Amino acid sequence: MTRLGYIRPKQLNRTFMLAIAPFIGLLLCMWLITKPPHLSHETAEYIPSSSISEQSAVIMQELDQAAVTAEQTISSIEKTAKLYQQTTASVGTILRTAESQAARPEQIYNRRITSKLGVPIETVNSDRIRIELYKINPGTYHGYAMKVKLKDPSAMSMSLGSESGRPGSVETTMRAVSRHGAVAGINAGGYADGNGGRHPLSTTFYKGKYVSGFQPSFKDLSFVGMSKSGKLIGGKFYNQSDLDRLDPVFGATFVPVLLQNGYKTTIPEKWRTAPGRAPRTVIGNYKDDQLLILVTEGYDEKGKSGATLQELQNKLKKLGVIDAYNLDGGGSASLVLNGRVVNKPSDGSLRPVPTHFLFFE
């Protein structure tokens, strides 16, 4: 190997040092003239202004005050709760007193009308109806009075015909009571025989419709029934709209009207004498909408036994009834209560008729 092709290690090192010397010098200059980094931050605000013990004392004082406030709040809540309970009890007492006072006039009125009837011989009482049965015997006739309070308007209804559904079909009051599951029943409107059956007389309303259409009142006939609100309605109606306005739910027709608005009506001469006396069924109402039904006894329809319409009119007036209507009588007069026939039908047995008024427990 020639001298030019060979480089010694020492020569290589010197060459390398000479090559990097400028860079080393530049770094030294930069280090000497550049200010080292310095973190400047104010820490005074992080230094506690008071000692730990002082801070603890303040906190304890605040906790004590909070405890006092909590006790006061609890005490106030307890007093409020006690006052609420007392107020609720007082309000309950006031309501009970008010209810009692509100019912008092009704109770007084009921005692007044009941005192004129005497002591009931039989009573039916449920959440829908109250029935009280009395004997009546003023001397010239005898029979029964049945006072009815409808607590639910649906506790009274009317039956029409029999279970056969055939026009002109009839049944006894006992059969109607049994078939419909009623607790009591009476005969209702009059009838006319013909066309192979016994048909309701004149205007009859049943299950929301007129059975044979509306017939304007003629002669002395009058309609009697119940409204949907449970009020007795009746009288003479010459226009269907007049009757519809009373919102009937059922009703039948007979003759005559005995009382209207607390006043006696004029009894047609025919009905004063033909017959004079007879078994009768009449229905009326008191001013509080309780019903009173009178059924009088008689051994036939010849006018020698039973009650006159004038006697029943006077009796109803004295008993405080305000509206009253005569229903079919004679052998049709019937009163069924608690599964038995109360009166003695003049025919010797119950007469089958088209319509009955029924009462339900």
Short mmCIF file of C-alpha atoms in Angstrom, two decimals:
data_model
loop_
_atom_site.label_atom_id
_atom_site.label_comp_id
_atom_site.label_asym_id
_atom_site.label_seq_id
_atom_site.Cartn_x
_atom_site.Cartn_y
_atom_site.Cartn_z
CA MET A 1 0.00 0.00 0.00
CA THR A 2 1.29 3.44 -0.97
CA ARG A 3 1.59 6.33 1.40
CA LEU A 4 -1.27 8.26 -0.32
CA GLY A 5 -3.74 5.39 0.11
CA TYR A 6 -3.19 5.02 3.80
CA ILE A 7 -4.64 7.43 6.49
CA ARG A 8 -3.52 7.00 10.05
CA PRO A 9 -6.04 7.00 12.98
CA LYS A 10 -4.52 10.09 14.54
CA GLN A 11 -4.91 11.97 11.33
CA LEU A 12 -8.56 10.88 11.08
CA ASN A 13 -9.32 12.07 14.62
CA ARG A 14 -7.70 15.45 14.02
CA THR A 15 -9.67 15.82 10.83
CA PHE A 16 -12.98 15.00 12.57
CA MET A 17 -12.24 17.39 15.45
CA LEU A 18 -11.46 20.18 13.04
CA ALA A 19 -14.74 19.46 11.25
CA ILE A 20 -17.02 19.69 14.33
CA ALA A 21 -15.09 22.41 16.19
CA PRO A 22 -17.20 25.25 14.71
CA PHE A 23 -20.41 23.59 15.86
CA ILE A 24 -19.11 23.04 19.37
CA GLY A 25 -18.08 26.66 19.55
CA LEU A 26 -21.51 27.80 18.39
CA LEU A 27 -23.23 25.75 21.09
CA LEU A 28 -20.94 27.20 23.77
CA CYS A 29 -21.75 30.74 22.65
CA MET A 30 -25.48 30.08 22.70
CA TRP A 31 -25.25 28.63 26.19
CA LEU A 32 -23.26 31.60 27.49
CA ILE A 33 -25.50 34.32 26.05
CA THR A 34 -28.95 32.68 26.63
CA LYS A 35 -30.71 33.20 30.05
CA PRO A 36 -31.74 29.89 31.65
CA PRO A 37 -35.55 29.18 31.99
CA HIS A 38 -37.10 30.55 35.18
CA LEU A 39 -40.53 29.72 36.59
CA SER A 40 -42.04 32.81 38.17
CA HIS A 41 -45.36 32.35 40.12
CA GLU A 42 -46.89 34.19 43.04
CA THR A 43 -47.63 31.68 45.78
CA ALA A 44 -48.70 34.05 48.52
CA GLU A 45 -52.36 33.58 47.82
CA TYR A 46 -52.00 29.85 48.50
CA ILE A 47 -50.57 30.34 51.91
CA PRO A 48 -53.24 29.99 54.65
CA SER A 49 -54.15 33.31 56.26
CA SER A 50 -54.81 31.59 59.55
CA SER A 51 -53.81 28.48 61.32
CA ILE A 52 -55.51 25.11 60.97
CA SER A 53 -56.90 25.33 64.51
CA GLU A 54 -58.55 28.66 63.76
CA GLN A 55 -60.13 27.28 60.62
CA SER A 56 -61.41 24.23 62.53
CA ALA A 57 -62.97 26.46 65.16
CA VAL A 58 -64.85 28.42 62.52
CA ILE A 59 -66.10 25.24 60.90
CA MET A 60 -67.25 23.84 64.27
CA GLN A 61 -69.09 27.06 65.00
CA GLU A 62 -70.86 26.85 61.65
CA LEU A 63 -71.78 23.20 62.27
CA ASP A 64 -73.20 24.06 65.69
CA GLN A 65 -75.32 26.79 64.14
CA ALA A 66 -76.52 24.35 61.46
CA ALA A 67 -77.50 21.85 64.18
CA VAL A 68 -79.52 24.53 66.00
CA THR A 69 -81.24 25.50 62.75
CA ALA A 70 -82.05 21.84 62.00
CA GLU A 71 -83.58 21.37 65.48
CA GLN A 72 -85.70 24.49 65.02
CA THR A 73 -86.83 23.26 61.60
CA ILE A 74 -87.75 19.81 62.96
CA SER A 75 -89.66 21.41 65.82
CA SER A 76 -91.51 23.66 63.39
CA ILE A 77 -92.38 20.69 61.17
CA GLU A 78 -93.68 18.73 64.18
CA LYS A 79 -95.85 21.65 65.26
CA THR A 80 -97.16 22.08 61.71
CA ALA A 81 -97.95 18.36 61.46
CA LYS A 82 -99.77 18.45 64.80
CA LEU A 83 -101.71 21.52 63.72
CA TYR A 84 -102.58 19.80 60.42
CA GLN A 85 -103.88 16.76 62.28
CA GLN A 86 -105.96 18.95 64.59
CA THR A 87 -107.29 20.92 61.63
CA THR A 88 -108.15 17.74 59.72
CA ALA A 89 -109.97 16.37 62.76
CA SER A 90 -111.84 19.65 63.16
CA VAL A 91 -112.80 19.73 59.49
CA GLY A 92 -114.01 16.12 59.73
CA THR A 93 -116.14 17.02 62.72
CA ILE A 94 -117.53 20.04 60.91
CA LEU A 95 -118.36 17.92 57.84
CA ARG A 96 -120.10 15.28 59.95
CA THR A 97 -122.04 17.97 61.73
CA ALA A 98 -122.96 19.60 58.44
CA GLU A 99 -124.10 16.28 56.98
CA SER A 100 -126.12 15.59 60.09
CA GLN A 101 -127.69 19.03 59.97
CA ALA A 102 -128.38 18.71 56.25
CA ALA A 103 -130.15 15.40 56.80
CA ARG A 104 -132.06 16.71 59.80
CA PRO A 105 -134.87 18.44 57.83
CA GLU A 106 -135.40 15.24 55.83
CA GLN A 107 -135.48 13.18 59.01
CA ILE A 108 -137.92 15.59 60.66
CA TYR A 109 -140.17 15.56 57.59
CA ASN A 110 -140.06 11.77 57.38
CA ARG A 111 -140.94 11.43 61.06
CA ARG A 112 -143.85 13.83 60.55
CA ILE A 113 -145.37 11.89 57.67
CA THR A 114 -144.62 8.52 59.25
CA SER A 115 -146.30 9.53 62.51
CA LYS A 116 -149.57 9.86 60.58
CA LEU A 117 -149.26 6.30 59.34
CA GLY A 118 -148.44 4.65 62.66
CA VAL A 119 -146.01 1.81 63.20
CA PRO A 120 -144.90 -0.25 60.18
CA ILE A 121 -145.83 -3.91 60.29
CA GLU A 122 -143.12 -4.85 57.80
CA THR A 123 -139.99 -3.19 56.46
CA VAL A 124 -137.62 -3.81 53.56
CA ASN A 125 -134.40 -1.81 53.53
CA SER A 126 -131.44 -2.00 51.16
CA ASP A 127 -129.01 0.38 49.50
CA ARG A 128 -131.52 0.81 46.63
CA ILE A 129 -134.91 1.04 48.34
CA ARG A 130 -136.74 1.34 51.63
CA ILE A 131 -140.30 -0.02 51.94
CA GLU A 132 -142.54 0.35 54.99
CA LEU A 133 -145.90 -1.40 55.14
CA TYR A 134 -148.73 -0.07 57.34
CA LYS A 135 -152.29 -1.07 58.04
CA ILE A 136 -154.98 1.56 57.51
CA ASN A 137 -158.44 1.33 59.08
CA PRO A 138 -160.28 4.64 59.46
CA GLY A 139 -163.53 2.81 60.18
CA THR A 140 -165.40 2.89 56.90
CA TYR A 141 -162.81 0.82 55.04
CA HIS A 142 -159.52 -0.93 55.69
CA GLY A 143 -156.45 -1.82 53.71
CA TYR A 144 -152.74 -1.15 53.51
CA ALA A 145 -150.37 1.74 52.92
CA MET A 146 -146.92 1.10 51.50
CA LYS A 147 -144.42 3.97 51.77
CA VAL A 148 -141.51 3.65 49.34
CA LYS A 149 -138.24 5.57 49.24
CA LEU A 150 -136.36 5.00 46.00
CA LYS A 151 -132.69 5.43 46.84
CA ASP A 152 -131.94 4.36 43.27
CA PRO A 153 -134.39 5.26 40.47
CA SER A 154 -133.85 1.83 38.91
CA ALA A 155 -135.39 0.22 42.01
CA MET A 156 -138.82 0.70 40.42
CA SER A 157 -139.98 -0.44 36.99
CA MET A 158 -143.06 -1.63 35.12
CA SER A 159 -143.89 -4.99 33.58
CA LEU A 160 -145.98 -5.38 30.46
CA GLY A 161 -147.83 -8.50 29.39
CA SER A 162 -146.25 -11.80 30.21
CA GLU A 163 -143.14 -13.73 29.36
CA SER A 164 -144.82 -14.89 26.15
CA GLY A 165 -144.49 -11.37 24.75
CA ARG A 166 -147.73 -11.79 22.81
CA PRO A 167 -149.77 -8.57 22.39
CA GLY A 168 -152.68 -8.62 24.81
CA SER A 169 -151.00 -11.15 27.11
CA VAL A 170 -151.46 -10.74 30.87
CA GLU A 171 -150.21 -12.08 34.18
CA THR A 172 -150.94 -11.67 37.88
CA THR A 173 -148.95 -9.30 40.08
CA MET A 174 -147.43 -12.28 41.89
CA ARG A 175 -146.31 -13.78 38.60
CA ALA A 176 -144.81 -10.47 37.45
CA VAL A 177 -142.99 -10.04 40.77
CA SER A 178 -141.61 -13.58 40.60
CA ARG A 179 -140.65 -13.39 36.93
CA HIS A 180 -138.70 -10.16 37.32
CA GLY A 181 -137.21 -10.94 40.74
CA ALA A 182 -138.91 -8.00 42.46
CA VAL A 183 -139.52 -7.66 46.18
CA ALA A 184 -142.90 -5.95 45.81
CA GLY A 185 -145.50 -5.13 43.19
CA ILE A 186 -148.92 -3.59 42.58
CA ASN A 187 -151.31 -3.54 39.65
CA ALA A 188 -150.91 -0.49 37.42
CA GLY A 189 -153.01 0.90 34.53
CA GLY A 190 -156.40 -0.06 33.18
CA TYR A 191 -157.09 -2.33 30.26
CA ALA A 192 -159.53 -3.08 27.47
CA ASP A 193 -160.52 -6.57 26.40
CA GLY A 194 -160.61 -7.35 22.68
CA ASN A 195 -158.81 -8.89 19.73
CA GLY A 196 -158.22 -12.06 21.66
CA GLY A 197 -156.41 -10.40 24.56
CA ARG A 198 -156.40 -7.80 27.34
CA HIS A 199 -154.64 -4.65 26.17
CA PRO A 200 -153.25 -1.69 28.13
CA LEU A 201 -155.59 1.29 28.20
CA SER A 202 -154.61 4.40 26.20
CA THR A 203 -151.07 5.81 26.49
CA THR A 204 -148.60 3.26 27.83
CA PHE A 205 -144.85 3.87 27.90
CA TYR A 206 -142.51 0.91 28.24
CA LYS A 207 -138.79 0.40 27.58
CA GLY A 208 -138.30 3.81 26.05
CA LYS A 209 -141.24 3.85 23.64
CA TYR A 210 -145.00 4.24 23.40
CA VAL A 211 -146.55 0.78 23.24
CA SER A 212 -149.40 1.75 20.89
CA GLY A 213 -148.31 5.26 20.11
CA PHE A 214 -149.10 8.40 22.05
CA GLN A 215 -152.82 9.00 22.58
CA PRO A 216 -153.92 12.47 23.72
CA SER A 217 -155.82 12.43 27.00
CA PHE A 218 -159.58 12.15 26.53
CA LYS A 219 -162.51 12.08 28.92
CA ASP A 220 -161.07 11.64 32.42
CA LEU A 221 -158.09 9.40 31.63
CA SER A 222 -154.67 10.37 32.99
CA PHE A 223 -151.16 9.03 32.59
CA VAL A 224 -149.04 8.05 35.61
CA GLY A 225 -145.46 6.83 35.61
CA MET A 226 -141.89 7.59 36.57
CA SER A 227 -139.22 9.83 35.10
CA LYS A 228 -135.64 8.75 34.58
CA SER A 229 -134.67 10.78 37.65
CA GLY A 230 -137.01 8.72 39.84
CA LYS A 231 -139.86 11.22 40.20
CA LEU A 232 -143.53 10.37 39.94
CA ILE A 233 -145.08 12.07 36.90
CA GLY A 234 -148.65 12.13 35.74
CA GLY A 235 -151.74 14.02 34.63
CA LYS A 236 -153.46 14.75 31.37
CA PHE A 237 -151.31 15.19 28.29
CA TYR A 238 -152.76 16.49 25.04
CA ASN A 239 -149.45 16.71 23.20
CA GLN A 240 -146.71 14.09 23.11
CA SER A 241 -144.06 16.79 23.50
CA ASP A 242 -145.53 17.74 26.89
CA LEU A 243 -145.07 14.21 28.16
CA ASP A 244 -141.70 13.72 26.47
CA ARG A 245 -140.47 16.83 28.24
CA LEU A 246 -140.87 14.98 31.58
CA ASP A 247 -138.49 12.26 30.34
CA PRO A 248 -140.65 9.21 31.21
CA VAL A 249 -139.08 5.82 31.70
CA PHE A 250 -142.38 3.94 32.08
CA GLY A 251 -146.06 4.61 32.74
CA ALA A 252 -149.66 3.54 32.26
CA THR A 253 -153.13 5.12 32.11
CA PHE A 254 -156.26 5.10 34.26
CA VAL A 255 -158.67 7.55 35.90
CA PRO A 256 -158.92 9.93 37.72
CA VAL A 257 -156.31 12.30 39.15
CA LEU A 258 -156.94 12.76 42.90
CA LEU A 259 -154.35 15.38 43.96
CA GLN A 260 -152.17 17.82 42.07
CA ASN A 261 -149.58 20.07 43.73
CA GLY A 262 -151.20 19.45 47.10
CA TYR A 263 -154.72 20.39 45.99
CA LYS A 264 -157.74 18.15 45.58
CA THR A 265 -158.99 17.77 42.03
CA THR A 266 -162.62 17.46 41.03
CA ILE A 267 -163.57 13.79 40.87
CA PRO A 268 -165.85 13.13 37.86
CA GLU A 269 -169.42 12.33 38.87
CA LYS A 270 -169.26 8.97 37.18
CA TRP A 271 -166.38 7.90 39.36
CA ARG A 272 -168.09 9.12 42.50
CA THR A 273 -170.89 6.64 42.13
CA ALA A 274 -169.97 3.88 39.69
CA PRO A 275 -168.97 2.18 41.81
CA GLY A 276 -169.37 4.13 45.04
CA ARG A 277 -167.16 1.83 47.07
CA ALA A 278 -164.64 -0.61 45.73
CA PRO A 279 -161.26 -2.19 46.29
CA ARG A 280 -158.79 0.49 45.19
CA THR A 281 -155.14 0.94 44.31
CA VAL A 282 -153.82 4.52 44.34
CA ILE A 283 -150.31 5.92 44.12
CA GLY A 284 -148.98 9.30 45.20
CA ASN A 285 -145.82 11.12 46.16
CA TYR A 286 -144.62 13.38 48.96
CA LYS A 287 -142.68 16.57 48.37
CA ASP A 288 -139.42 14.68 49.00
CA ASP A 289 -140.38 12.22 46.21
CA GLN A 290 -141.17 9.31 48.51
CA LEU A 291 -144.09 7.28 47.21
CA LEU A 292 -147.23 6.27 49.06
CA ILE A 293 -149.41 3.46 47.77
CA LEU A 294 -152.84 2.68 49.22
CA VAL A 295 -154.58 -0.64 48.52
CA THR A 296 -158.00 -1.03 50.10
CA GLU A 297 -159.99 -4.22 50.65
CA GLY A 298 -163.45 -5.03 49.28
CA TYR A 299 -165.37 -8.23 48.81
CA ASP A 300 -166.77 -7.39 45.35
CA GLU A 301 -167.14 -4.68 42.72
CA LYS A 302 -170.80 -3.86 43.35
CA GLY A 303 -170.12 -0.64 45.24
CA LYS A 304 -171.01 -1.86 48.72
CA SER A 305 -167.53 -2.53 50.13
CA GLY A 306 -164.16 -0.89 49.96
CA ALA A 307 -163.40 2.86 49.85
CA THR A 308 -164.76 5.74 47.86
CA LEU A 309 -162.41 7.91 45.83
CA GLN A 310 -163.39 10.92 47.96
CA GLU A 311 -162.35 9.04 51.12
CA LEU A 312 -158.98 8.14 49.64
CA GLN A 313 -158.53 11.68 48.33
CA ASN A 314 -159.12 13.07 51.81
CA LYS A 315 -156.88 10.44 53.38
CA LEU A 316 -154.00 11.20 51.04
CA LYS A 317 -154.40 14.93 51.65
CA LYS A 318 -154.23 14.43 55.43
CA LEU A 319 -151.17 12.22 55.05
CA GLY A 320 -149.32 15.05 53.27
CA VAL A 321 -149.28 13.59 49.75
CA ILE A 322 -149.01 16.27 47.05
CA ASP A 323 -149.81 14.32 43.84
CA ALA A 324 -151.99 11.22 43.67
CA TYR A 325 -153.49 9.06 40.92
CA ASN A 326 -156.08 6.32 40.95
CA LEU A 327 -154.96 3.05 39.38
CA ASP A 328 -157.10 0.14 38.25
CA GLY A 329 -159.20 -1.21 41.12
CA GLY A 330 -161.92 -3.73 41.86
CA GLY A 331 -160.71 -7.26 41.23
CA SER A 332 -157.47 -5.86 39.77
CA ALA A 333 -156.35 -4.29 43.07
CA SER A 334 -153.34 -6.21 44.34
CA LEU A 335 -150.36 -5.78 46.63
CA VAL A 336 -147.50 -8.29 46.77
CA LEU A 337 -144.62 -7.97 49.22
CA ASN A 338 -141.84 -10.40 50.15
CA GLY A 339 -143.34 -13.28 48.18
CA ARG A 340 -146.91 -13.11 49.45
CA VAL A 341 -150.18 -11.43 48.50
CA VAL A 342 -150.84 -8.86 51.23
CA ASN A 343 -154.44 -7.89 50.39
CA LYS A 344 -157.44 -10.11 49.74
CA PRO A 345 -158.40 -9.82 46.06
CA SER A 346 -162.15 -9.41 45.62
CA ASP A 347 -162.16 -12.06 42.89
CA GLY A 348 -160.90 -14.58 45.42
CA SER A 349 -157.59 -14.76 43.55
CA LEU A 350 -155.31 -12.36 41.72
CA ARG A 351 -156.61 -11.08 38.39
CA PRO A 352 -154.23 -11.25 35.40
CA VAL A 353 -153.73 -7.73 34.00
CA PRO A 354 -151.36 -6.19 31.40
CA THR A 355 -149.30 -3.80 33.55
CA HIS A 356 -147.74 -3.86 37.01
CA PHE A 357 -145.48 -1.49 38.94
CA LEU A 358 -142.56 -3.42 40.46
CA PHE A 359 -140.05 -2.61 43.21
CA PHE A 360 -136.58 -4.09 43.64
CA GLU A 361 -134.10 -4.46 46.49
#
